[in-house]
Coordinates of C-alpha atoms in Angstrom, one line a residue:
Chain H
M1 CA 227.6 -298.6 312.7
R2 CA 229.6 -295.3 312.6
D3 CA 232.9 -297.3 312.6
Q4 CA 231.7 -299.5 309.8
V5 CA 230.7 -296.6 307.7
K6 CA 234.1 -294.9 308.3
N7 CA 235.8 -298.1 307.5
L8 CA 233.9 -298.6 304.4
V9 CA 234.6 -295.1 303.2
A10 CA 238.4 -295.6 304.0
F11 CA 238.2 -298.9 301.8
M12 CA 236.7 -296.8 299.0
T13 CA 239.1 -294.0 299.1
A14 CA 242.1 -296.6 299.0
A15 CA 240.1 -298.2 296.2
D16 CA 240.3 -301.5 298.1
R17 CA 237.4 -303.5 296.9
A18 CA 238.4 -306.8 298.4
G19 CA 238.8 -305.1 301.9
A20 CA 235.3 -303.4 301.7
L21 CA 233.6 -306.8 300.6
E22 CA 235.5 -308.5 303.5
L23 CA 234.2 -305.8 305.9
V24 CA 230.6 -306.4 304.7
D25 CA 231.0 -310.4 304.8
T26 CA 232.3 -309.7 308.5
M27 CA 229.2 -307.5 309.3
R28 CA 226.8 -310.3 308.1
E29 CA 228.6 -313.0 310.0
Q30 CA 228.2 -311.0 313.1
G31 CA 224.4 -311.0 312.5
I32 CA 224.0 -307.5 310.9
N33 CA 220.9 -308.0 308.5
D34 CA 221.2 -307.2 304.8
N35 CA 218.8 -304.1 305.3
K36 CA 221.1 -302.5 307.8
V37 CA 224.2 -303.1 305.9
I38 CA 222.5 -301.2 302.9
T39 CA 220.9 -298.5 304.8
E40 CA 223.1 -297.8 307.6
V41 CA 226.4 -298.4 306.2
L42 CA 226.5 -298.4 302.4
D43 CA 224.1 -295.3 302.1
P44 CA 226.0 -293.2 304.4
A45 CA 229.2 -294.2 303.1
L46 CA 228.3 -293.2 299.7
I47 CA 227.1 -289.8 301.0
A48 CA 230.5 -289.3 302.9
F49 CA 232.4 -290.4 299.8
G50 CA 230.4 -287.8 297.6
K51 CA 231.5 -285.2 300.2
L52 CA 235.1 -285.9 299.7
W53 CA 234.5 -285.7 295.9
G54 CA 233.1 -282.2 296.6
K55 CA 236.1 -281.2 298.4
Q56 CA 238.1 -282.7 295.2
E57 CA 239.6 -285.3 297.5
V58 CA 239.0 -288.2 295.2
S59 CA 239.3 -289.0 291.7
L60 CA 237.5 -290.8 288.9
S61 CA 239.4 -294.0 289.6
Q62 CA 238.5 -294.1 293.1
T63 CA 234.9 -293.4 292.3
Y64 CA 234.9 -296.1 289.8
V65 CA 236.0 -298.6 292.5
A66 CA 233.4 -297.1 294.9
A67 CA 230.8 -297.9 292.5
K68 CA 232.1 -301.5 292.1
I69 CA 232.1 -301.8 295.7
A70 CA 228.4 -300.7 295.9
E71 CA 227.7 -303.2 293.2
G72 CA 229.5 -305.9 295.2
I73 CA 227.6 -305.2 298.4
L74 CA 224.3 -305.1 296.7
N75 CA 224.9 -308.3 295.2
R76 CA 226.0 -309.8 298.4
C77 CA 223.1 -308.6 300.2
S78 CA 220.6 -310.3 297.9
D79 CA 217.8 -310.4 300.6
S80 CA 217.8 -306.7 300.8
K81 CA 217.9 -306.3 297.1
K82 CA 214.7 -308.0 296.9
L83 CA 213.2 -305.7 299.5
I84 CA 214.6 -302.6 297.7
E85 CA 213.1 -303.9 294.3
T86 CA 209.9 -303.3 296.0
E87 CA 210.7 -300.0 297.5
K88 CA 212.3 -298.2 294.4
K89 CA 212.3 -294.4 294.8
G90 CA 211.5 -293.9 291.2
R91 CA 212.7 -294.6 287.6
V92 CA 215.3 -292.8 285.8
V93 CA 216.2 -293.1 282.0
L94 CA 220.0 -292.5 281.7
G95 CA 222.2 -292.2 278.8
N96 CA 224.9 -290.3 277.0
I97 CA 223.6 -287.6 274.5
E98 CA 223.9 -287.9 270.6
D99 CA 227.5 -287.8 269.6
D100 CA 228.8 -288.5 273.0
F101 CA 230.9 -291.8 273.7
H102 CA 232.3 -291.3 277.0
G103 CA 230.1 -293.7 279.1
L104 CA 232.3 -294.5 282.1
G105 CA 231.0 -291.6 284.3
R106 CA 227.3 -292.7 283.3
R107 CA 227.8 -296.3 284.3
V108 CA 229.2 -295.2 287.7
V109 CA 226.1 -292.8 288.3
K110 CA 224.1 -296.0 287.4
S111 CA 225.6 -297.9 290.3
F112 CA 225.5 -295.3 292.6
A113 CA 221.9 -294.5 291.8
E114 CA 221.0 -298.1 292.1
A115 CA 222.7 -298.7 295.3
S116 CA 220.5 -295.6 296.5
G117 CA 217.4 -297.3 295.5
W118 CA 216.6 -295.8 292.0
D119 CA 215.1 -297.9 289.1
V120 CA 217.7 -297.1 286.1
I121 CA 217.1 -297.7 282.5
D122 CA 220.5 -297.4 280.8
L123 CA 220.2 -296.4 277.3
G124 CA 224.1 -296.4 276.7
C125 CA 226.0 -293.9 274.5
D126 CA 224.9 -291.7 271.5
V127 CA 221.3 -291.4 272.5
L128 CA 219.0 -289.4 270.3
A129 CA 216.8 -286.7 272.2
E130 CA 213.7 -288.5 270.7
D131 CA 214.8 -291.8 272.2
F132 CA 215.5 -290.3 275.7
I133 CA 211.8 -289.0 275.5
E134 CA 210.2 -292.2 274.0
S135 CA 211.9 -294.2 276.6
A136 CA 210.9 -292.1 279.5
L137 CA 207.3 -292.3 278.4
K138 CA 207.5 -295.9 277.8
E139 CA 209.0 -296.7 281.1
D140 CA 207.2 -294.1 283.0
A141 CA 210.2 -292.6 284.1
C142 CA 210.2 -289.3 286.3
I143 CA 213.7 -288.3 285.4
I144 CA 215.9 -288.2 282.4
G145 CA 219.4 -288.0 283.3
V146 CA 221.8 -287.0 280.4
S147 CA 225.6 -287.3 280.3
A148 CA 228.0 -285.4 278.2
M149 CA 231.7 -284.9 278.4
M150 CA 232.5 -282.5 275.7
Q151 CA 230.9 -279.0 275.2
T152 CA 229.9 -279.8 271.6
S153 CA 227.9 -282.8 272.4
A154 CA 226.6 -281.2 275.5
L155 CA 224.7 -278.7 273.5
N156 CA 222.8 -281.5 271.8
I157 CA 221.0 -281.7 275.3
R158 CA 219.1 -278.7 274.4
K159 CA 216.8 -280.7 272.0
V160 CA 215.8 -283.0 274.9
R161 CA 214.7 -279.8 276.7
E162 CA 212.9 -278.7 273.6
L163 CA 211.0 -282.0 273.2
I164 CA 209.9 -282.1 277.0
D165 CA 208.6 -278.3 276.5
E166 CA 207.1 -279.0 273.0
R167 CA 205.2 -282.2 274.3
S168 CA 204.1 -280.5 277.7
L169 CA 206.1 -283.0 279.7
S170 CA 207.7 -280.8 282.1
S171 CA 205.2 -281.5 284.9
R172 CA 206.1 -285.1 284.4
I173 CA 209.6 -285.4 283.7
K174 CA 212.6 -283.7 284.9
L175 CA 215.8 -283.2 283.1
A176 CA 219.2 -283.9 284.9
V177 CA 222.7 -283.4 283.5
G178 CA 226.2 -284.2 284.3
G179 CA 229.7 -284.7 282.9
A180 CA 233.1 -283.4 283.1
V181 CA 232.0 -280.1 280.8
F182 CA 229.3 -279.3 283.3
N183 CA 231.6 -279.2 286.2
W184 CA 234.1 -276.9 284.3
R185 CA 231.4 -274.7 282.7
K186 CA 228.8 -274.3 285.2
E187 CA 226.8 -272.0 282.9
L188 CA 226.2 -274.7 280.5
I189 CA 223.6 -276.3 282.9
S190 CA 221.0 -273.7 282.2
E191 CA 222.3 -273.2 278.7
V192 CA 221.0 -276.5 277.9
G193 CA 217.9 -276.1 279.8
A194 CA 218.6 -278.7 282.7
D195 CA 216.4 -278.7 285.7
G196 CA 219.5 -279.9 287.7
S197 CA 222.9 -281.3 287.8
C198 CA 225.5 -282.7 290.3
S199 CA 229.1 -282.8 290.0
N200 CA 229.6 -286.5 290.8
A201 CA 227.8 -289.8 290.8
S202 CA 227.7 -290.0 294.6
E203 CA 225.5 -286.8 294.5
A204 CA 223.1 -288.3 291.8
D205 CA 220.9 -289.7 294.4
A206 CA 220.2 -286.2 296.2
L207 CA 219.7 -284.7 292.9
F208 CA 217.2 -287.2 291.7
T209 CA 215.5 -287.0 295.0
Q210 CA 215.3 -283.2 294.9
L211 CA 213.7 -283.2 291.3
L212 CA 211.2 -285.9 292.2
S213 CA 210.2 -283.9 295.1
S214 CA 209.7 -280.8 292.8
L215 CA 207.6 -282.8 290.4
E216 CA 205.4 -283.9 293.4
A217 CA 205.2 -280.6 294.8
S218 CA 204.1 -279.1 291.5
S219 CA 201.4 -281.9 290.8
Chain Q
M1 CA 264.3 -265.2 265.1
N2 CA 262.0 -267.8 263.4
S3 CA 259.6 -269.9 265.3
L4 CA 261.9 -272.8 265.5
E5 CA 264.8 -270.6 266.9
R6 CA 262.4 -269.0 269.3
V7 CA 261.4 -272.3 270.7
M8 CA 264.8 -273.6 270.8
T9 CA 266.0 -270.4 272.5
T10 CA 263.2 -270.9 275.0
L11 CA 264.4 -274.4 275.9
A12 CA 267.9 -273.1 276.3
K13 CA 266.7 -270.2 278.3
G14 CA 268.4 -267.7 275.9
E15 CA 267.4 -264.0 275.1
L16 CA 264.1 -263.9 273.2
D17 CA 262.6 -261.4 270.6
R18 CA 259.2 -262.3 272.2
L19 CA 257.3 -265.0 273.9
A20 CA 256.8 -268.2 271.9
V21 CA 253.1 -269.1 271.5
F22 CA 251.5 -272.4 270.9
A23 CA 247.9 -273.3 270.3
V24 CA 246.2 -276.7 269.8
L25 CA 244.3 -276.1 266.4
G26 CA 243.7 -279.2 264.3
A27 CA 240.1 -279.3 263.4
Y28 CA 240.3 -275.5 263.1
G29 CA 242.3 -276.0 259.8
G30 CA 239.1 -277.7 258.3
K31 CA 237.1 -274.9 259.3
L32 CA 239.5 -272.2 257.6
N33 CA 239.7 -274.4 254.5
S34 CA 236.1 -275.4 254.4
T35 CA 237.5 -279.1 254.3
P36 CA 234.9 -281.7 255.7
L37 CA 236.6 -283.1 259.1
F38 CA 236.4 -286.6 258.1
K39 CA 238.6 -285.8 255.0
L40 CA 240.9 -283.4 257.0
Y41 CA 241.8 -286.4 259.5
R42 CA 242.1 -289.0 256.8
E43 CA 243.9 -287.3 253.9
S44 CA 247.2 -286.0 254.9
E45 CA 247.6 -283.4 252.1
L46 CA 244.4 -281.8 253.5
W47 CA 245.6 -281.9 257.2
V48 CA 248.9 -280.2 255.8
K49 CA 246.8 -277.6 254.1
G50 CA 244.7 -276.9 257.2
Q51 CA 247.8 -276.4 259.4
M52 CA 249.4 -273.9 256.5
A53 CA 246.1 -272.0 256.7
I54 CA 246.4 -271.9 260.6
Q55 CA 249.9 -270.8 260.3
D56 CA 249.3 -268.1 257.7
R57 CA 246.5 -266.7 259.7
F58 CA 247.8 -267.1 263.3
K59 CA 251.5 -267.2 262.9
L60 CA 251.9 -269.5 265.8
D61 CA 255.3 -271.0 266.9
M62 CA 254.4 -274.4 265.9
V63 CA 252.4 -276.6 263.5
L64 CA 250.7 -279.7 264.6
G65 CA 251.1 -283.2 263.1
T66 CA 247.7 -285.0 262.8
F67 CA 246.1 -285.0 266.3
D68 CA 243.8 -287.9 266.1
F69 CA 243.9 -290.5 268.8
S70 CA 240.7 -292.1 267.3
G71 CA 242.7 -292.7 264.4
L72 CA 245.2 -294.7 266.6
A73 CA 242.0 -296.6 268.0
E74 CA 241.0 -297.5 264.5
A75 CA 244.5 -298.6 263.6
F76 CA 244.1 -301.4 266.4
G77 CA 240.7 -302.2 265.0
G78 CA 238.3 -299.6 266.8
R79 CA 235.7 -297.6 265.2
T80 CA 235.7 -293.8 264.8
V81 CA 232.8 -291.2 264.7
F82 CA 233.4 -288.2 262.8
F83 CA 231.6 -284.9 263.4
D84 CA 230.9 -281.7 261.6
N85 CA 231.8 -279.4 264.5
Q86 CA 234.5 -281.2 266.6
A87 CA 237.4 -283.5 266.3
P88 CA 236.7 -287.3 265.9
N89 CA 236.1 -289.5 268.7
M90 CA 236.5 -293.3 269.4
R91 CA 233.1 -295.0 269.0
L92 CA 234.2 -298.3 270.0
P93 CA 237.5 -299.7 271.1
A94 CA 238.9 -302.7 269.2
Y95 CA 238.7 -305.2 272.0
S96 CA 236.5 -305.9 274.8
S97 CA 238.8 -307.1 277.3
T98 CA 242.6 -307.2 278.2
E99 CA 242.7 -310.7 277.4
N100 CA 241.0 -310.1 274.1
A101 CA 243.8 -307.5 273.2
L102 CA 246.6 -309.8 274.3
E103 CA 245.4 -312.3 271.5
H104 CA 246.0 -309.9 268.6
E105 CA 249.0 -308.4 267.0
L106 CA 249.9 -304.7 267.0
P107 CA 249.1 -302.8 264.0
D108 CA 251.8 -302.6 261.4
I109 CA 253.2 -299.0 261.1
E110 CA 254.6 -299.5 257.6
T111 CA 251.3 -300.9 256.1
N112 CA 248.4 -299.4 258.1
A113 CA 246.7 -296.9 256.0
I114 CA 245.7 -294.6 258.9
L115 CA 249.1 -294.7 260.5
K116 CA 250.8 -293.9 257.1
N117 CA 248.5 -291.0 256.6
M118 CA 249.4 -289.7 260.0
L119 CA 253.1 -290.0 259.2
A120 CA 252.7 -288.4 255.7
G121 CA 250.9 -285.4 257.5
V122 CA 254.3 -284.9 259.7
S123 CA 256.4 -285.3 256.6
G124 CA 254.3 -282.8 254.6
L125 CA 254.6 -280.3 257.4
K126 CA 258.3 -281.0 257.8
A127 CA 258.9 -280.4 254.0
S128 CA 256.8 -277.2 254.0
Y129 CA 258.2 -275.7 257.2
Q130 CA 261.8 -277.2 257.2
N131 CA 263.8 -275.3 259.9
E132 CA 261.4 -272.4 260.4
V133 CA 258.5 -273.7 262.4
P134 CA 258.7 -276.6 264.6
V135 CA 256.5 -279.8 264.0
V136 CA 254.7 -280.9 267.0
S137 CA 253.3 -284.4 267.2
T138 CA 251.2 -285.9 270.0
I139 CA 251.2 -289.4 271.2
P140 CA 249.1 -290.9 274.0
G141 CA 251.0 -291.6 277.2
P142 CA 252.3 -295.3 277.7
T143 CA 249.6 -296.2 280.2
S144 CA 246.8 -294.4 278.2
L145 CA 247.3 -296.0 275.0
A146 CA 245.4 -299.1 276.5
N147 CA 242.1 -296.8 276.9
L148 CA 242.2 -296.6 273.0
V149 CA 242.6 -300.4 272.6
I150 CA 240.1 -301.7 275.1
G151 CA 238.4 -298.6 276.3
I152 CA 239.0 -296.6 279.8
E153 CA 236.5 -298.8 281.9
S154 CA 238.2 -302.1 281.0
W155 CA 241.5 -300.8 281.3
L156 CA 240.8 -299.2 284.9
D157 CA 239.3 -302.5 285.7
S158 CA 242.3 -304.5 284.9
V159 CA 244.8 -302.0 286.3
L160 CA 243.0 -302.1 289.6
F161 CA 241.6 -305.6 289.9
E162 CA 244.0 -307.6 287.8
P163 CA 247.3 -305.9 287.7
E164 CA 249.4 -308.8 286.4
I165 CA 247.3 -309.3 283.3
A166 CA 247.2 -305.2 282.9
E167 CA 250.9 -305.2 283.0
K168 CA 251.1 -307.9 280.3
L169 CA 249.0 -305.6 278.0
H170 CA 250.9 -302.6 278.9
K171 CA 254.1 -304.5 278.1
H172 CA 252.6 -305.8 274.8
L173 CA 251.5 -302.2 273.7
L174 CA 254.8 -300.7 274.7
E175 CA 256.4 -302.2 271.5
F176 CA 253.9 -300.2 269.5
W177 CA 254.5 -297.1 271.6
F178 CA 258.2 -296.9 271.0
N179 CA 257.8 -297.7 267.3
W180 CA 255.2 -295.1 266.8
M181 CA 257.1 -292.5 268.7
E182 CA 260.1 -293.5 266.6
A183 CA 258.2 -293.2 263.3
L184 CA 256.9 -289.8 264.2
V185 CA 260.4 -288.5 265.0
Q186 CA 261.7 -290.2 261.6
A187 CA 258.9 -288.5 259.7
G188 CA 260.1 -285.0 260.9
T189 CA 258.5 -284.3 264.3
D190 CA 260.7 -281.8 266.3
F191 CA 258.8 -282.4 269.6
V192 CA 256.6 -285.1 270.7
V193 CA 254.0 -284.3 273.3
V194 CA 253.1 -287.3 275.4
C195 CA 249.5 -286.9 276.6
E196 CA 249.1 -289.0 279.6
G197 CA 245.7 -288.8 281.2
M198 CA 246.3 -291.5 283.9
A199 CA 248.6 -288.4 285.5
S200 CA 245.5 -286.0 285.6
N201 CA 243.8 -285.2 288.8
T202 CA 240.5 -286.2 287.4
I203 CA 241.4 -289.6 286.6
N204 CA 243.8 -290.5 289.5
N205 CA 244.7 -288.7 292.9
R206 CA 248.4 -288.7 293.8
D207 CA 248.2 -291.9 295.8
M208 CA 246.5 -293.8 293.0
Y209 CA 248.7 -292.4 290.3
L210 CA 251.8 -293.3 292.1
R211 CA 250.8 -296.6 293.2
H212 CA 249.3 -298.0 290.0
F213 CA 250.8 -295.9 287.0
H214 CA 253.9 -294.0 287.7
P215 CA 256.2 -297.0 287.8
W216 CA 255.1 -298.0 284.4
I217 CA 255.5 -294.7 283.0
R218 CA 259.0 -294.4 284.6
D219 CA 260.0 -297.6 282.8
A220 CA 258.8 -296.6 279.5
F221 CA 260.4 -293.1 279.8
Q222 CA 263.8 -294.6 280.6
G223 CA 263.4 -296.4 277.3
L224 CA 263.1 -293.2 275.3
S225 CA 265.7 -291.9 272.8
N226 CA 264.3 -288.4 272.4
P227 CA 263.2 -285.8 274.9
V228 CA 259.3 -285.3 275.2
I229 CA 257.0 -282.7 276.6
F230 CA 254.5 -284.2 279.1
H231 CA 250.9 -283.1 278.6
H232 CA 248.2 -283.2 281.3
T233 CA 245.5 -284.2 278.7
G234 CA 242.7 -282.6 280.8
G235 CA 242.0 -281.4 284.3
A236 CA 245.3 -280.6 286.2
I237 CA 248.7 -282.4 287.0
N238 CA 250.2 -280.2 289.8
H239 CA 249.5 -282.8 292.3
V240 CA 252.0 -285.2 290.8
I241 CA 254.2 -282.8 288.9
D242 CA 257.1 -283.1 291.3
E243 CA 257.1 -286.8 290.4
L244 CA 256.8 -286.3 286.8
S245 CA 259.6 -283.9 286.8
T246 CA 262.0 -286.8 287.7
L247 CA 261.0 -289.0 285.0
P248 CA 263.8 -289.4 282.3
N249 CA 263.8 -287.5 279.1
V250 CA 261.0 -284.9 280.0
A251 CA 261.8 -281.5 278.6
G252 CA 258.8 -280.0 280.0
F253 CA 255.2 -279.8 280.8
V254 CA 251.8 -278.6 279.2
V255 CA 249.8 -278.0 282.5
G256 CA 246.1 -277.5 282.9
S257 CA 244.1 -274.3 283.1
K258 CA 243.6 -274.9 286.7
D259 CA 247.0 -275.6 287.5
D260 CA 248.8 -272.7 289.2
L261 CA 251.8 -271.8 286.9
F262 CA 254.1 -270.4 289.8
E263 CA 253.3 -273.7 291.7
A264 CA 254.2 -275.9 288.7
R265 CA 257.3 -273.8 288.1
S266 CA 258.4 -274.3 291.9
R267 CA 257.9 -278.1 291.5
I268 CA 259.9 -278.8 288.4
H269 CA 263.4 -278.7 287.2
P270 CA 264.4 -275.1 286.4
D271 CA 265.5 -276.3 282.9
Q272 CA 262.1 -277.8 282.0
V273 CA 259.8 -275.7 279.9
L274 CA 256.4 -274.8 281.3
I275 CA 253.6 -274.6 278.5
G276 CA 250.0 -273.3 279.1
N277 CA 247.6 -272.7 280.7
I278 CA 244.8 -270.7 279.0
D279 CA 241.5 -272.6 279.3
N280 CA 240.5 -274.0 275.9
L281 CA 237.0 -274.4 276.7
S282 CA 236.5 -270.8 277.5
F283 CA 237.7 -269.6 273.9
P284 CA 234.4 -269.7 272.4
S285 CA 233.0 -267.4 275.2
Y286 CA 235.9 -264.9 275.4
E287 CA 235.8 -261.3 274.1
P288 CA 238.7 -260.2 272.2
Q289 CA 239.9 -257.9 275.1
T290 CA 239.4 -260.8 277.7
M291 CA 241.6 -263.0 275.5
R292 CA 244.2 -260.4 275.1
D293 CA 244.0 -260.0 279.0
A294 CA 244.4 -263.6 279.6
V295 CA 247.7 -263.8 277.4
R296 CA 249.1 -260.5 279.0
E297 CA 248.5 -261.5 282.5
R298 CA 250.7 -264.6 281.7
A299 CA 253.2 -262.7 279.7
A300 CA 253.6 -260.1 282.5
F301 CA 254.8 -262.9 284.9
S302 CA 256.6 -264.8 282.4
G303 CA 260.1 -263.6 283.7
K304 CA 259.3 -265.7 286.7
L305 CA 258.1 -268.6 284.7
M306 CA 260.7 -268.9 282.2
P307 CA 261.4 -271.1 280.3
Y308 CA 257.7 -270.8 279.4
I309 CA 255.5 -270.8 276.1
V310 CA 252.1 -269.4 276.1
A311 CA 249.4 -272.1 275.0
N312 CA 246.0 -273.2 275.5
S313 CA 245.6 -276.1 277.9
A314 CA 243.7 -279.4 277.1
A315 CA 242.8 -280.5 273.6
D316 CA 241.6 -278.6 270.4
I317 CA 240.4 -275.2 270.7
P318 CA 236.6 -275.6 270.2
L319 CA 235.7 -275.2 266.5
E320 CA 233.0 -272.7 267.3
T321 CA 235.5 -270.1 268.6
P322 CA 235.4 -267.0 266.4
I323 CA 238.4 -266.4 264.4
E324 CA 238.8 -262.8 265.8
I325 CA 239.5 -264.4 269.2
I326 CA 242.1 -266.6 268.0
D327 CA 243.5 -263.5 266.3
S328 CA 243.4 -261.8 269.5
Y329 CA 245.2 -264.6 271.1
S330 CA 248.1 -264.9 268.8
H331 CA 248.3 -261.0 268.3
A332 CA 248.4 -260.5 272.1
A333 CA 251.3 -263.1 272.4
G334 CA 253.2 -261.7 269.4
K335 CA 252.9 -258.3 270.8
C336 CA 255.0 -259.2 273.8
S337 CA 257.8 -258.5 271.5
E338 CA 260.2 -256.4 273.5
A339 CA 262.2 -258.7 275.9
S340 CA 261.8 -255.9 278.6
E341 CA 258.1 -256.1 278.6
F342 CA 258.3 -259.6 280.0
A343 CA 261.7 -261.0 280.9
K344 CA 262.5 -258.2 283.6
K345 CA 259.2 -258.7 285.4

């Protein structure tokens, strides 16, 4: 599968959705089952793509297309999708914090996380801290993922941290943050009281996995 | 030498009394005058008073026409959200799709209340500062205007997956773009700054930018009747600045805080002015001495960067920035007053 992974990453970086989906169609015609397409091609390709982001070799528009490619592959591989439904890694409540209306990055995170097997509840933009908490409790989510693009709105995330602590939920729920401002000002991650952050959507799976592990280890 | 003369002399690569200094301070005018921000951005006389307060205090070499892209979005039918502690944002774009936007007429510059207010702000500043301080106005780039009309996700989707219909919308919006540029100039703008986010490295790498956006931007710039300054918007633009440098009617660049100024200088035309690159997000956390050092560091090398203007990068300097820090910034730039201090470096 190494060549297919390499080819899929090449289609992602070239922002060639049609080419990527053709590649997957060909693999399926050759008898490669949907589960293998997801776990042995798509997942490693997303990880490799994330490494390119880490090296600043890909941009938002390419990441956007990569997310669309991941969505397209999941839709094509419907059998595997059903399988994945029963084997979710965990549930994440995702949203942009109060006063933040820059939702593109969040939606890309949702696509990448779902492609990696997370059950994502997307609350949208301008979400109050209280609503993050209520939704996480109602949905039995283990992670609250909060996005912010601007520093001013990012500081509103502190309220989410305060509510988690006030309600003694830190052993049940981890707080993940992301967005442009956290990439520019890393110190903000601790300032808002986050348990972790990642610099791009393709690293969300690793971050959520690590946060879930730390929850399990402490329980 | 007054500010307008200083900026014009910079552009002409003439002998200066000191480095020119710019800063993007829009909402800060509201802070200085205790004006609620929703009023500041929607009542031109309050905007002008805000700029006058900024000018009185910091003595910058520019005043800023109403800098409110969410207002442009609202002029198209979008919705704005106002804050107490930052510039307004677009809450919702006017239209949900490219097709939807193509079915509607462009806003009328002569009758739309928000656009008229912005132009009145420019006229008010021009009347106040005449030929002493240049009036700078901002406009979204020709391939970024659609972000304000249909949202960035719909726009990227169209450009990347349905380029024919995206081009139709781009051409449709260009009529407004040219008219708005002309209106800003007629109202008294001395320098127009084009904020083209699609050229930022955070949005597009070099290949994506050149493939999908540059040809449209080149066509648009060919139709300009006035020179403009190209602004990186956020992130960095050195990855494409050599190509941007060849665009018609570009007098210079505002580069990002992570763009290397020397690299930028080496990749653009010697006559094009370089502006920046002090990180605006760091302003609130700077100490006065750090701020002075940041300015002096650039001033020390400005002989090799000329024509060069000290400025912050990206958008508004955060409102929570203590006034003393902006004092330090403007004083440090103003104190680079002897030509020998920088021109011979």
